Short mmCIF file of C-alpha atoms in Angstrom, two decimals:
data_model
loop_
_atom_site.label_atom_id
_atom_site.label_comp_id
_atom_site.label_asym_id
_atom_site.label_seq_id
_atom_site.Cartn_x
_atom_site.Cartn_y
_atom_site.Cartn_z
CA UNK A 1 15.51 -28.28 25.20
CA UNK A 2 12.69 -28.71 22.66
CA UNK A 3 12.46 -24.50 22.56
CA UNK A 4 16.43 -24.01 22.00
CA UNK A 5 15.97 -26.91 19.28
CA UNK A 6 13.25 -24.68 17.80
CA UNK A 7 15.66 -22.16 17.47
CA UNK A 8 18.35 -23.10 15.52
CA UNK A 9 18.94 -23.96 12.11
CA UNK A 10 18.94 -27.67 11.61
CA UNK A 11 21.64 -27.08 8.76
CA UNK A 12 24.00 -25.28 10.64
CA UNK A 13 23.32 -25.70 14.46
CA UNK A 14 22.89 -21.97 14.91
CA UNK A 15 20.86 -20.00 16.81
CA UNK A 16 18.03 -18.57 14.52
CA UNK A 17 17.71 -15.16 16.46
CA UNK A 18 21.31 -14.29 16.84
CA UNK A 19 22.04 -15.77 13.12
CA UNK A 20 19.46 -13.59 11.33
CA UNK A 21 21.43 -10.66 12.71
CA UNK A 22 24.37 -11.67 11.15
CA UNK A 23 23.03 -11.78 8.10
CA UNK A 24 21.42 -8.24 8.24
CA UNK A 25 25.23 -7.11 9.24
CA UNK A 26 26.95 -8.50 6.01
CA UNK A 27 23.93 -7.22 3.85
CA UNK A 28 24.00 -4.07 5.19
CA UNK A 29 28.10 -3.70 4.20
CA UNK A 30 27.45 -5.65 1.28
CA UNK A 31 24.99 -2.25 0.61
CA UNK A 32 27.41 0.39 1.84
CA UNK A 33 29.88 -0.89 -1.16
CA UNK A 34 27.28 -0.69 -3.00
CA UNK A 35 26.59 2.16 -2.64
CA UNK A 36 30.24 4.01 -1.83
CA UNK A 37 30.85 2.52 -5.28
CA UNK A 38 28.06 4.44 -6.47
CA UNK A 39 28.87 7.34 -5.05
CA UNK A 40 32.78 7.85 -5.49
CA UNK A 41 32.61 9.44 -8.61
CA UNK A 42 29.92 12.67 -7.09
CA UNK A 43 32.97 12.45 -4.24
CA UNK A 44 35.93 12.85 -6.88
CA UNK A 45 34.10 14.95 -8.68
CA UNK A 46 36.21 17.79 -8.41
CA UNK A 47 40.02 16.06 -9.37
CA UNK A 48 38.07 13.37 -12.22
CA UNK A 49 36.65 16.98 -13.74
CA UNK A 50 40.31 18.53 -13.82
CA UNK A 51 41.95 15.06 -14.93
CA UNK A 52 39.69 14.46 -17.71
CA UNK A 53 38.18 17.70 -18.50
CA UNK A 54 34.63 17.29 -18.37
CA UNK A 55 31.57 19.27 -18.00
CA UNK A 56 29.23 19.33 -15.24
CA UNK A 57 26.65 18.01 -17.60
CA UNK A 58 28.99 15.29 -18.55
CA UNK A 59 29.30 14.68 -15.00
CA UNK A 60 25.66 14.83 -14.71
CA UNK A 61 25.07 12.27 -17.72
CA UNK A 62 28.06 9.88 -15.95
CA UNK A 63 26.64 9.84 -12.53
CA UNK A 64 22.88 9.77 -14.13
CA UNK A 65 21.30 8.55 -16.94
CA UNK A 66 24.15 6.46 -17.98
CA UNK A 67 24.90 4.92 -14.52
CA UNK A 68 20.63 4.52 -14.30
CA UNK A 69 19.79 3.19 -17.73
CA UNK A 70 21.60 -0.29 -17.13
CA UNK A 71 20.91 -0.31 -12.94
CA UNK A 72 17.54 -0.21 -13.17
CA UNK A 73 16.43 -1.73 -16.62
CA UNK A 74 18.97 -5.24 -15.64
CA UNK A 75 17.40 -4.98 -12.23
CA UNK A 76 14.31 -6.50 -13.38
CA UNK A 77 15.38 -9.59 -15.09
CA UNK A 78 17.94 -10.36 -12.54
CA UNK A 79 15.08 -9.73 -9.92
CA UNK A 80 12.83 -12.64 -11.50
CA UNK A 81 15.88 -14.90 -11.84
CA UNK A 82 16.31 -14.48 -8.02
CA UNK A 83 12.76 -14.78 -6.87
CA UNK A 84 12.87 -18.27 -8.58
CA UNK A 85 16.65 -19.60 -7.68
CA UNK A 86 19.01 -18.42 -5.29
CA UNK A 87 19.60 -14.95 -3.88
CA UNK A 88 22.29 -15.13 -2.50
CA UNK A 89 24.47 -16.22 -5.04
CA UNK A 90 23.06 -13.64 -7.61
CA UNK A 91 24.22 -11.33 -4.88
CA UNK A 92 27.44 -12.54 -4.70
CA UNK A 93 28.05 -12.66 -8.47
CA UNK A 94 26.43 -9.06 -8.88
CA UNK A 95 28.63 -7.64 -5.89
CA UNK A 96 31.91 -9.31 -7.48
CA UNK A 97 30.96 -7.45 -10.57
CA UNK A 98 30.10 -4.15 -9.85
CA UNK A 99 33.16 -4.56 -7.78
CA UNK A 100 35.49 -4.87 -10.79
CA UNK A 101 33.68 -2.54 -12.88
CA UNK A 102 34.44 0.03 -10.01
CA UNK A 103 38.47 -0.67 -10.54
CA UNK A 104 37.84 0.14 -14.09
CA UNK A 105 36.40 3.09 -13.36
CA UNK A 106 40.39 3.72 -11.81
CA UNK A 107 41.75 2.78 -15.03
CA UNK A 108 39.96 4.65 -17.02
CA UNK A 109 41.97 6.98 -19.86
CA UNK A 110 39.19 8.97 -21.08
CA UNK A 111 35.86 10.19 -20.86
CA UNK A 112 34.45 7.76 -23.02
CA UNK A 113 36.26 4.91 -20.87
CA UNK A 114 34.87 5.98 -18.02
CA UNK A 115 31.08 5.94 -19.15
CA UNK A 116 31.79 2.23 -20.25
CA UNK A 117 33.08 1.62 -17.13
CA UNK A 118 30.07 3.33 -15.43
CA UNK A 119 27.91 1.75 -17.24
CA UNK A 120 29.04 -1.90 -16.46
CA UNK A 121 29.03 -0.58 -12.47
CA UNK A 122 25.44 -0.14 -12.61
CA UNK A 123 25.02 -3.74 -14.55
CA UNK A 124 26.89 -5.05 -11.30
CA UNK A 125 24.69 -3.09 -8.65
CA UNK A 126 21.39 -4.23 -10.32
CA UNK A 127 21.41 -7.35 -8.86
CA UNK A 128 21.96 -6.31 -5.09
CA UNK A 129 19.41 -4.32 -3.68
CA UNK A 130 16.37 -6.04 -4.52
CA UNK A 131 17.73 -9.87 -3.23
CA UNK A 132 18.84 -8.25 -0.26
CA UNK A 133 15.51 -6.58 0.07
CA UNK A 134 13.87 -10.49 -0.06
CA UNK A 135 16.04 -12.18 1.70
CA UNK A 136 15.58 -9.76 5.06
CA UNK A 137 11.80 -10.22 4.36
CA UNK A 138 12.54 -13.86 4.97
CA UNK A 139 14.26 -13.55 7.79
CA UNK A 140 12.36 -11.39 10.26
CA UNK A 141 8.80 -11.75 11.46
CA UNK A 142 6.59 -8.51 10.06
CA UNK A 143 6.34 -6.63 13.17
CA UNK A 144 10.71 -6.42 13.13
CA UNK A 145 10.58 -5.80 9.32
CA UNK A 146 10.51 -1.87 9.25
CA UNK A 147 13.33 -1.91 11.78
CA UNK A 148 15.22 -4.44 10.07
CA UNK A 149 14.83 -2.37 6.84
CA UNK A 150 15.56 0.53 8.66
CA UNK A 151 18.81 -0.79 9.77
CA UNK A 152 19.48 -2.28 5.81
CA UNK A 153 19.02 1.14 4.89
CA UNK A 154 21.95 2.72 6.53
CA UNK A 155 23.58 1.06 3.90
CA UNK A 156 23.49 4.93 1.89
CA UNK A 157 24.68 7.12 4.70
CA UNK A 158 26.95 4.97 5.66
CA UNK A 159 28.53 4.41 2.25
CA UNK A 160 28.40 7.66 1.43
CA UNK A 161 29.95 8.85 4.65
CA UNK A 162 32.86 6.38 4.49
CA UNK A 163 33.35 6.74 0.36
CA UNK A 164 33.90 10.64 0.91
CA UNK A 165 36.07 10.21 4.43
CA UNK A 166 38.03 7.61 2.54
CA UNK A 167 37.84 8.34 -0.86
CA UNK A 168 38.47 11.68 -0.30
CA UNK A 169 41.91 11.01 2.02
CA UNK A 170 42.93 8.85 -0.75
CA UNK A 171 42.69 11.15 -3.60
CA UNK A 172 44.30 13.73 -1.56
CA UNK A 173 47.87 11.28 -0.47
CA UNK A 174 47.77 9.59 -3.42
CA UNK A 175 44.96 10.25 -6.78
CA UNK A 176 41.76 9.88 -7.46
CA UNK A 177 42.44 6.37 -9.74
CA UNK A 178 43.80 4.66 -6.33
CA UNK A 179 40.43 5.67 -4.50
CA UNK A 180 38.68 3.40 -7.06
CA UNK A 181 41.08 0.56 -7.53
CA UNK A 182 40.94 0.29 -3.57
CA UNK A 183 37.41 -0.12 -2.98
CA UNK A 184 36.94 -2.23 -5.70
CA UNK A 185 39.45 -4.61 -4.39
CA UNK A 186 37.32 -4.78 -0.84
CA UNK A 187 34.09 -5.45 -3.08
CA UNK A 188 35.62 -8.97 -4.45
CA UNK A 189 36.09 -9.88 -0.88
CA UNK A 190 32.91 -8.97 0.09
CA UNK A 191 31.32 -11.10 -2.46
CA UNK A 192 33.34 -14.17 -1.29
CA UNK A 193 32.44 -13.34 2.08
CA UNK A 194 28.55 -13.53 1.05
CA UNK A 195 28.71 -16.79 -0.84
CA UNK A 196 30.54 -18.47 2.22
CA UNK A 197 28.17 -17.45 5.20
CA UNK A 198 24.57 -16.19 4.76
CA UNK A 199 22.52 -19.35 3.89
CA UNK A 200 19.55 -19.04 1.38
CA UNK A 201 16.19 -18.87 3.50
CA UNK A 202 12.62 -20.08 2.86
CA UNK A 203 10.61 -17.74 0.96
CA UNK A 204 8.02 -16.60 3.38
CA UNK A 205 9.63 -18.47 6.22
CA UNK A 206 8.70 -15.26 8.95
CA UNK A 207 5.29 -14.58 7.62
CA UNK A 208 2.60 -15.24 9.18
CA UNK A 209 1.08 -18.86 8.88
CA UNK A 210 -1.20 -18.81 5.35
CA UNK A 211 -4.89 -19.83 5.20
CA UNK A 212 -3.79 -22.42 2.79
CA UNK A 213 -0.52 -24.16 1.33
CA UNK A 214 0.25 -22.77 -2.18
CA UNK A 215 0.91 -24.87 -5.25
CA UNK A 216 3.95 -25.59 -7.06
CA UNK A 217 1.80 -23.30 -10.00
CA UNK A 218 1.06 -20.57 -7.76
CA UNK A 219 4.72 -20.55 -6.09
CA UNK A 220 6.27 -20.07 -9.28
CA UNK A 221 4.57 -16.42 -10.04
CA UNK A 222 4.98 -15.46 -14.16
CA UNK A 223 7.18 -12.46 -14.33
CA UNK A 224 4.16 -10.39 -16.58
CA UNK A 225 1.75 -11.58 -14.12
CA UNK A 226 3.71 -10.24 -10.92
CA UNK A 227 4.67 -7.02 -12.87
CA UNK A 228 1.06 -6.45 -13.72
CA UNK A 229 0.19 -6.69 -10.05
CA UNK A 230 2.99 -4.11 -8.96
CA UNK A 231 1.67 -1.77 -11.68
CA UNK A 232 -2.38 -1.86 -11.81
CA UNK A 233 -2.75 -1.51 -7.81
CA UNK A 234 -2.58 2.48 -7.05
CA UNK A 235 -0.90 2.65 -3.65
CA UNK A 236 2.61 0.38 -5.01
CA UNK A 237 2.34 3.13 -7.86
CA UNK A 238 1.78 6.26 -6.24
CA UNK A 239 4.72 5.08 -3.36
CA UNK A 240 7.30 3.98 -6.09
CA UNK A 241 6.17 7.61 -8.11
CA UNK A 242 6.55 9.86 -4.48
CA UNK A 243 10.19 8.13 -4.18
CA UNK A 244 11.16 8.72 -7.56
CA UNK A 245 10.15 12.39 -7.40
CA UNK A 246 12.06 12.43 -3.70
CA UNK A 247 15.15 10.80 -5.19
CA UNK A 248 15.14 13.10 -7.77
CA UNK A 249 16.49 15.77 -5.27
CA UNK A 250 18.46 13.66 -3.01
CA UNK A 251 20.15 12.13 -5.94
CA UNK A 252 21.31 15.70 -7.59
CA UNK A 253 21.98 16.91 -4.27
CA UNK A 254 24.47 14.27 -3.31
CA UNK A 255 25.96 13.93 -7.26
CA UNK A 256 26.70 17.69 -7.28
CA UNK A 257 27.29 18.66 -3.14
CA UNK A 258 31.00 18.17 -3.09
CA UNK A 259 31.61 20.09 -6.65
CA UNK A 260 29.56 22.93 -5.26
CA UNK A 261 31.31 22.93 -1.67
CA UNK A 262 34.48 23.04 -3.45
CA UNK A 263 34.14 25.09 -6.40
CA UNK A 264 31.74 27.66 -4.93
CA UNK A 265 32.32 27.41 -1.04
CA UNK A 266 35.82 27.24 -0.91
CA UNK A 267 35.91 23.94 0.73
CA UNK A 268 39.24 22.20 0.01
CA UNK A 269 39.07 18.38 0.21
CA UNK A 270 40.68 17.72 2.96
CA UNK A 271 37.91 19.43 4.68
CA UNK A 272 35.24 17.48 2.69
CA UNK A 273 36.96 14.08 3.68
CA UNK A 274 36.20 15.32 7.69
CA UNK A 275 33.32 17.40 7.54
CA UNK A 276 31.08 16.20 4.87
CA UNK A 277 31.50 12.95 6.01
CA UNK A 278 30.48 13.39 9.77
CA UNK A 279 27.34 15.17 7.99
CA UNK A 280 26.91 12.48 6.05
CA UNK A 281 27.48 9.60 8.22
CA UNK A 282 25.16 11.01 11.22
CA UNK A 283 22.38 12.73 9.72
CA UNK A 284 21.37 10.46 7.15
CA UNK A 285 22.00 7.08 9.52
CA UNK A 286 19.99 8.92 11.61
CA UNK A 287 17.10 10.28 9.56
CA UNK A 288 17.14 6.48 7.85
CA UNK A 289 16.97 4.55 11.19
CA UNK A 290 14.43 7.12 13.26
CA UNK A 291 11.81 7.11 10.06
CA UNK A 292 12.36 3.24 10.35
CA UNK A 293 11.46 3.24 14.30
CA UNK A 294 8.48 5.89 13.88
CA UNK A 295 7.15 3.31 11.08
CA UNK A 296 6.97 0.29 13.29
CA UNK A 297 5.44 2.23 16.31
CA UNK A 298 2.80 4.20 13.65
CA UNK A 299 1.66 1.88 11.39
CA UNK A 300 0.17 -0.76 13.99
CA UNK A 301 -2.15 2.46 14.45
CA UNK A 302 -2.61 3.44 10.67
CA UNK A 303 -1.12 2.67 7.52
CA UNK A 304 -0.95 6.18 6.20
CA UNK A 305 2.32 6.28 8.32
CA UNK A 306 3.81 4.97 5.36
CA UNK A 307 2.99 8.04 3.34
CA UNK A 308 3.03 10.61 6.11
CA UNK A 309 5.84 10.37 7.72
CA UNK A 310 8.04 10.88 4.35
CA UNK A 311 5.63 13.85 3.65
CA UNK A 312 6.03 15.36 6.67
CA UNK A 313 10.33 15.25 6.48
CA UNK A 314 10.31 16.67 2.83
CA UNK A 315 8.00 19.59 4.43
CA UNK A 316 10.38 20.09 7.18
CA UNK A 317 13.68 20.12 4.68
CA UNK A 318 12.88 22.85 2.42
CA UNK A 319 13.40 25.77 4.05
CA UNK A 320 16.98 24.04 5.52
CA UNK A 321 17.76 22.91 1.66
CA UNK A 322 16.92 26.53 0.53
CA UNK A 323 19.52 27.91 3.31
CA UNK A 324 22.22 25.53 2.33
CA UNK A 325 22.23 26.60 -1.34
CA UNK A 326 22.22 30.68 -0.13
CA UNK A 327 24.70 30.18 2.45
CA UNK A 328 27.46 32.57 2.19
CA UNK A 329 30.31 30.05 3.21
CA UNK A 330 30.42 26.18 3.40
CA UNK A 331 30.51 25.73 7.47
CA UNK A 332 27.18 28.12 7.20
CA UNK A 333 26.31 25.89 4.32
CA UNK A 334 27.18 22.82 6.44
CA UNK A 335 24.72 24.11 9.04
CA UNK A 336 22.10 24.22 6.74
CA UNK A 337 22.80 20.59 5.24
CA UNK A 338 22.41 18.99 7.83
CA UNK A 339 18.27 19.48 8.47
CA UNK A 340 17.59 18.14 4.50
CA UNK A 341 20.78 15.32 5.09
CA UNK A 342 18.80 14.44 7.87
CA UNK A 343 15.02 14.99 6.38
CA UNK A 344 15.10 13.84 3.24
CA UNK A 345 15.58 10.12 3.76
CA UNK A 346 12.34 9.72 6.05
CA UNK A 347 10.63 7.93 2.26
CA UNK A 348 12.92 5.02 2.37
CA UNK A 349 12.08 2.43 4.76
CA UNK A 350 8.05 3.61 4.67
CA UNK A 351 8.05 2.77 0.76
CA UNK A 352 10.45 -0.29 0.60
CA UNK A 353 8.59 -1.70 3.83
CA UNK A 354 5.04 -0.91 2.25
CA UNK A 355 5.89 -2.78 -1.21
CA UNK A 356 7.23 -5.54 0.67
CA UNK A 357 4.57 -5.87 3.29
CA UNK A 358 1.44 -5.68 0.25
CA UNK A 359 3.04 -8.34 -1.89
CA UNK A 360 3.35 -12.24 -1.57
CA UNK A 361 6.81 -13.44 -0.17
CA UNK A 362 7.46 -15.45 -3.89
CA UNK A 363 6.92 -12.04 -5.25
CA UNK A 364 9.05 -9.77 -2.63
CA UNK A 365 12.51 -9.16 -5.21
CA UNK A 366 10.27 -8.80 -7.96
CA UNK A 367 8.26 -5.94 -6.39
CA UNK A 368 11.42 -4.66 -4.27
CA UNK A 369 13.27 -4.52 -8.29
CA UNK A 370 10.34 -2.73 -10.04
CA UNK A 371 9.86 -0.12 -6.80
CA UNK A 372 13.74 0.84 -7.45
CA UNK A 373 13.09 0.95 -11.40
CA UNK A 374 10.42 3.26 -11.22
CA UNK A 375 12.29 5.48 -8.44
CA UNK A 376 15.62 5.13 -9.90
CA UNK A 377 14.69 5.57 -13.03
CA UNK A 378 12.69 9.10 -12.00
CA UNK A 379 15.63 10.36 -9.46
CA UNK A 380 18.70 8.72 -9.97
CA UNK A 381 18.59 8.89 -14.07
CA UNK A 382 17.26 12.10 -13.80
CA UNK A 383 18.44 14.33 -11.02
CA UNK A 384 22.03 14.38 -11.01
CA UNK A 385 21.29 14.60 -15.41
CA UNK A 386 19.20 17.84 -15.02
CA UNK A 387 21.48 19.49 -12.10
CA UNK A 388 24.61 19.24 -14.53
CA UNK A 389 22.65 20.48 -17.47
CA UNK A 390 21.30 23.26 -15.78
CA UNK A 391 24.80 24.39 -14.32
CA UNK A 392 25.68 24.50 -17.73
CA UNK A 393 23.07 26.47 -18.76
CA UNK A 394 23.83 28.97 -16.22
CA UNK A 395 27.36 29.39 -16.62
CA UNK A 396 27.00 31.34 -19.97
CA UNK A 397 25.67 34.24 -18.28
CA UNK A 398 26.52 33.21 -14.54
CA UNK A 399 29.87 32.04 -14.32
CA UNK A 400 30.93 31.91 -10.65
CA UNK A 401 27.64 30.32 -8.99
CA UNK A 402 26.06 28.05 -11.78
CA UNK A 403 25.77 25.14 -9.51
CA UNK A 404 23.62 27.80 -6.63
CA UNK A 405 21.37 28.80 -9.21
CA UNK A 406 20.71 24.72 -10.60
CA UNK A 407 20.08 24.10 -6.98
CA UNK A 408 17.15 26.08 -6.56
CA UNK A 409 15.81 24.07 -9.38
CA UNK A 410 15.41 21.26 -7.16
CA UNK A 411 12.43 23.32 -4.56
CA UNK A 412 9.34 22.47 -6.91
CA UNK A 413 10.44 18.50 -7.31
CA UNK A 414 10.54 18.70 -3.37
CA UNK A 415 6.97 20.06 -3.49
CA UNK A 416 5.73 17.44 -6.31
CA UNK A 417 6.82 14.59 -4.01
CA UNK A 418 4.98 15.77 -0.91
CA UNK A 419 1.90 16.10 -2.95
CA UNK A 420 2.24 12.38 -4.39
CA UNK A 421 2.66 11.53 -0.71
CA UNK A 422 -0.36 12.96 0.37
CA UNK A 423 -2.17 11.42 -2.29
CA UNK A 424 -0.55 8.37 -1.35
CA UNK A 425 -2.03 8.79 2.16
CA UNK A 426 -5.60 9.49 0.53
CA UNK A 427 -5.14 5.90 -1.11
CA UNK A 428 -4.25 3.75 1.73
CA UNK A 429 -6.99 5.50 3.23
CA UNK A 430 -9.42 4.39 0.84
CA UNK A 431 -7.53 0.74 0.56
CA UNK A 432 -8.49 0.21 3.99
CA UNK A 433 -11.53 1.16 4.25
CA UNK A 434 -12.81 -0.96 1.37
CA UNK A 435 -10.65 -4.00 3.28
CA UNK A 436 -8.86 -4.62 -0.08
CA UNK A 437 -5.23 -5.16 0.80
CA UNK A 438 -2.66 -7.81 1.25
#
């Protein structure tokens, strides 16, 4: 009796092990809006450019820097509100937000509207990762984190395989305005949902037991003093630098894949809503959740798992991501897809599982924010912006395959991001050796 008592939460009666799971469940849909919200425009890319009459490097900008300049600068602030109140509720408020921002993006007139509207999506979305990030920290032990994380993280794949099955099928019976106004409306029931059942946890309550019992001072971590911490110790740099670089290409590749499936493939989008989404949905789940398995099996060895298991997937995709782009027809190009689909997401759970594992638990959102400015910042301001510009470069004097020739502009950011993995490696090396790590 005294060991089931142990187990359950004395302010609900439920049992701790099964409850925890629960939790990860509605966080991990809670991400796959998130993220489908994210990623509807790259899906509609091909009817909003017709409606509105915009330019890939418009489209670029949208889905880009404008989207990125709010998401990951408000990220920060909201972060160090959550690390010292609640985190759930700032990621209920945040997912109602982004939520309604996303119908505006449905009712949106012009080009100019929809930018605004854009814009006030990524306000919403800042506050949702890095809570979530915290709050799983919280509620599994260290040697279930990567796996937990792992699981979090299918959040992406699965979002984008169910924004482009549905989205797609809804722009195709109906318009591409209804795809938006739909999802949005499932977002403000999501965020009820999450301010109803998952219960704040104790910061730090599945760590293991500390050498001493902190202060009320040193519990309440200064935001510059945290931030200084992230930014002055080399292997939380060099992994949030290596992401950035790796969601450079992932980020223009997903923005830009359905445009160039379409436009240049042939692929109509009833096909995309089937095809691309099974890609979508199985190699990237996949990819996510094996990297986070292979992560909690490696690094009880060595902690340069965290670096080279990333740098080993990005050195595996190249050669499949230069095949997609010279494929001939989209079910060749499909082929093709699916080894980087699969590849390129092997840097996610290592990196958000390394920041969160090398900083205190009153300090986990704060870190988890900054690790997704630096990264988001790098690849999702960046990527999709320079894949649209290029295209448009390219058009003047290549006008039926400017998006194939942009493409290939993404092989030496592949290469930059397996070197700053390696180097990454080197450092943890070093780290341990000298014995100075969290």
């Amino acid at each position: 009796m005294a060991g089931d008592t142990a187990r359950r939460d004395p302010a609900t009666g439920r049992d701790k092990s099964s409850y925890k799971w629960v939790v990860l469940a509605i966080l991990c849909f809670v991400y796959v809006l998130n993220f489908l919200d994210r990623q509807l425009l790259s899906i509609l890319a091909k009817p909003i450019q017709d409606d509105l009459h915009v330019t890939d490097g418009q489209l670029g900008r949208l889905g880009g820097l404008y989207f990125a300049v709010f998401y990951c600068f408000i990220s920060i602030p909201v972060a160090w509100m959550a690390d010292r109140g609640n985190r759930v509720r700032v990621l209920s408020i945040a997912c109602a937000l982004w939520s309604a921002a996303t119908i505006a993006c449905g009712l949106a007139a012009s080009y100019p509207q929809l930018v605004m509207a854009r814009m006030a999506v990524g306000v919403g979305e800042a506050g949702g990762v890095p809570p979530s990030y915290s709050i799983i920290s919280d509620y599994f032990a260290i040697d279930q984190r990567g796996r937990a994380l792992g699981l979090f993280n299918l959040g992406p794949p699965i979002g984008q395989a169910l924004g482009v099955a549905f989205g797609a099928t809804i722009a195709a019976r109906y318009d591409w305005r209804t795809a938006f106004v739909s999802l949005g409306i499932v977002g403000i029931f999501a965020a009820v949902a999450v301010w109803l059942i998952v219960r704040e946890p104790k910061r730090g309550a599945s760590d293991p037991a500390p050498s001493h019992v902190p202060s009320v001072d040193e519990e309440k971590v200064r935001f510059g003093q945290a931030a200084r911490a992230f930014f002055t110790r080399p292997i939380l740099i060099l992994v949030a630098l290596a992401s950035g670089a790796t969601q450079f290409v992932t980020y223009a590749t997903l923005n830009f894949t359905t445009l160039f499936l379409m436009r240049e493939k042939g692929m109509t989008l009833g096909e995309v809503a089937i095809w691309y989404a099974l890609l979508l949905g199985i190699a990237v789940s996949t990819g996510i959740y094996f990297s986070g398995w292979l992560l909690d099996r490696l690094t009880s060895k060595t902690r340069t798992a965290y670096a080279l298991i990333p740098a080993v997937g990005l050195a595996l995709a190249v050669p499949f991501f230069i095949g997609f782009v010279h494929a001939p027809t989209w079910p060749i190009a499909m082929l093709f897809l699916a080894g980087p689909t699969f590849l390129n997401y092997f840097y996610l759970s290592p990196a958000v599982a390394l920041v969160q594992n090398s900083v205190p638990a009153n300090q986990r959102t704060l870190a988890g924010a900054l690790l997704l400015l630096v990264m988001n910042l790098i690849g999702l301001g960046f990527g999709p912006t320079w894949l649209g510009a290029a295209s448009d470069w390219f058009r003047a004097g290549h006008p039926g395959n400017p998006l194939q020739l942009a493409f290939y502009t993404l092989v030496p950011f592949y290469i930059l991001a397996i070197i700053l993995f390696l180097v990454l490696a080197r450092a943890l090396r070093r780290e341990d050796a000298s014995g100075d790590f969290a």
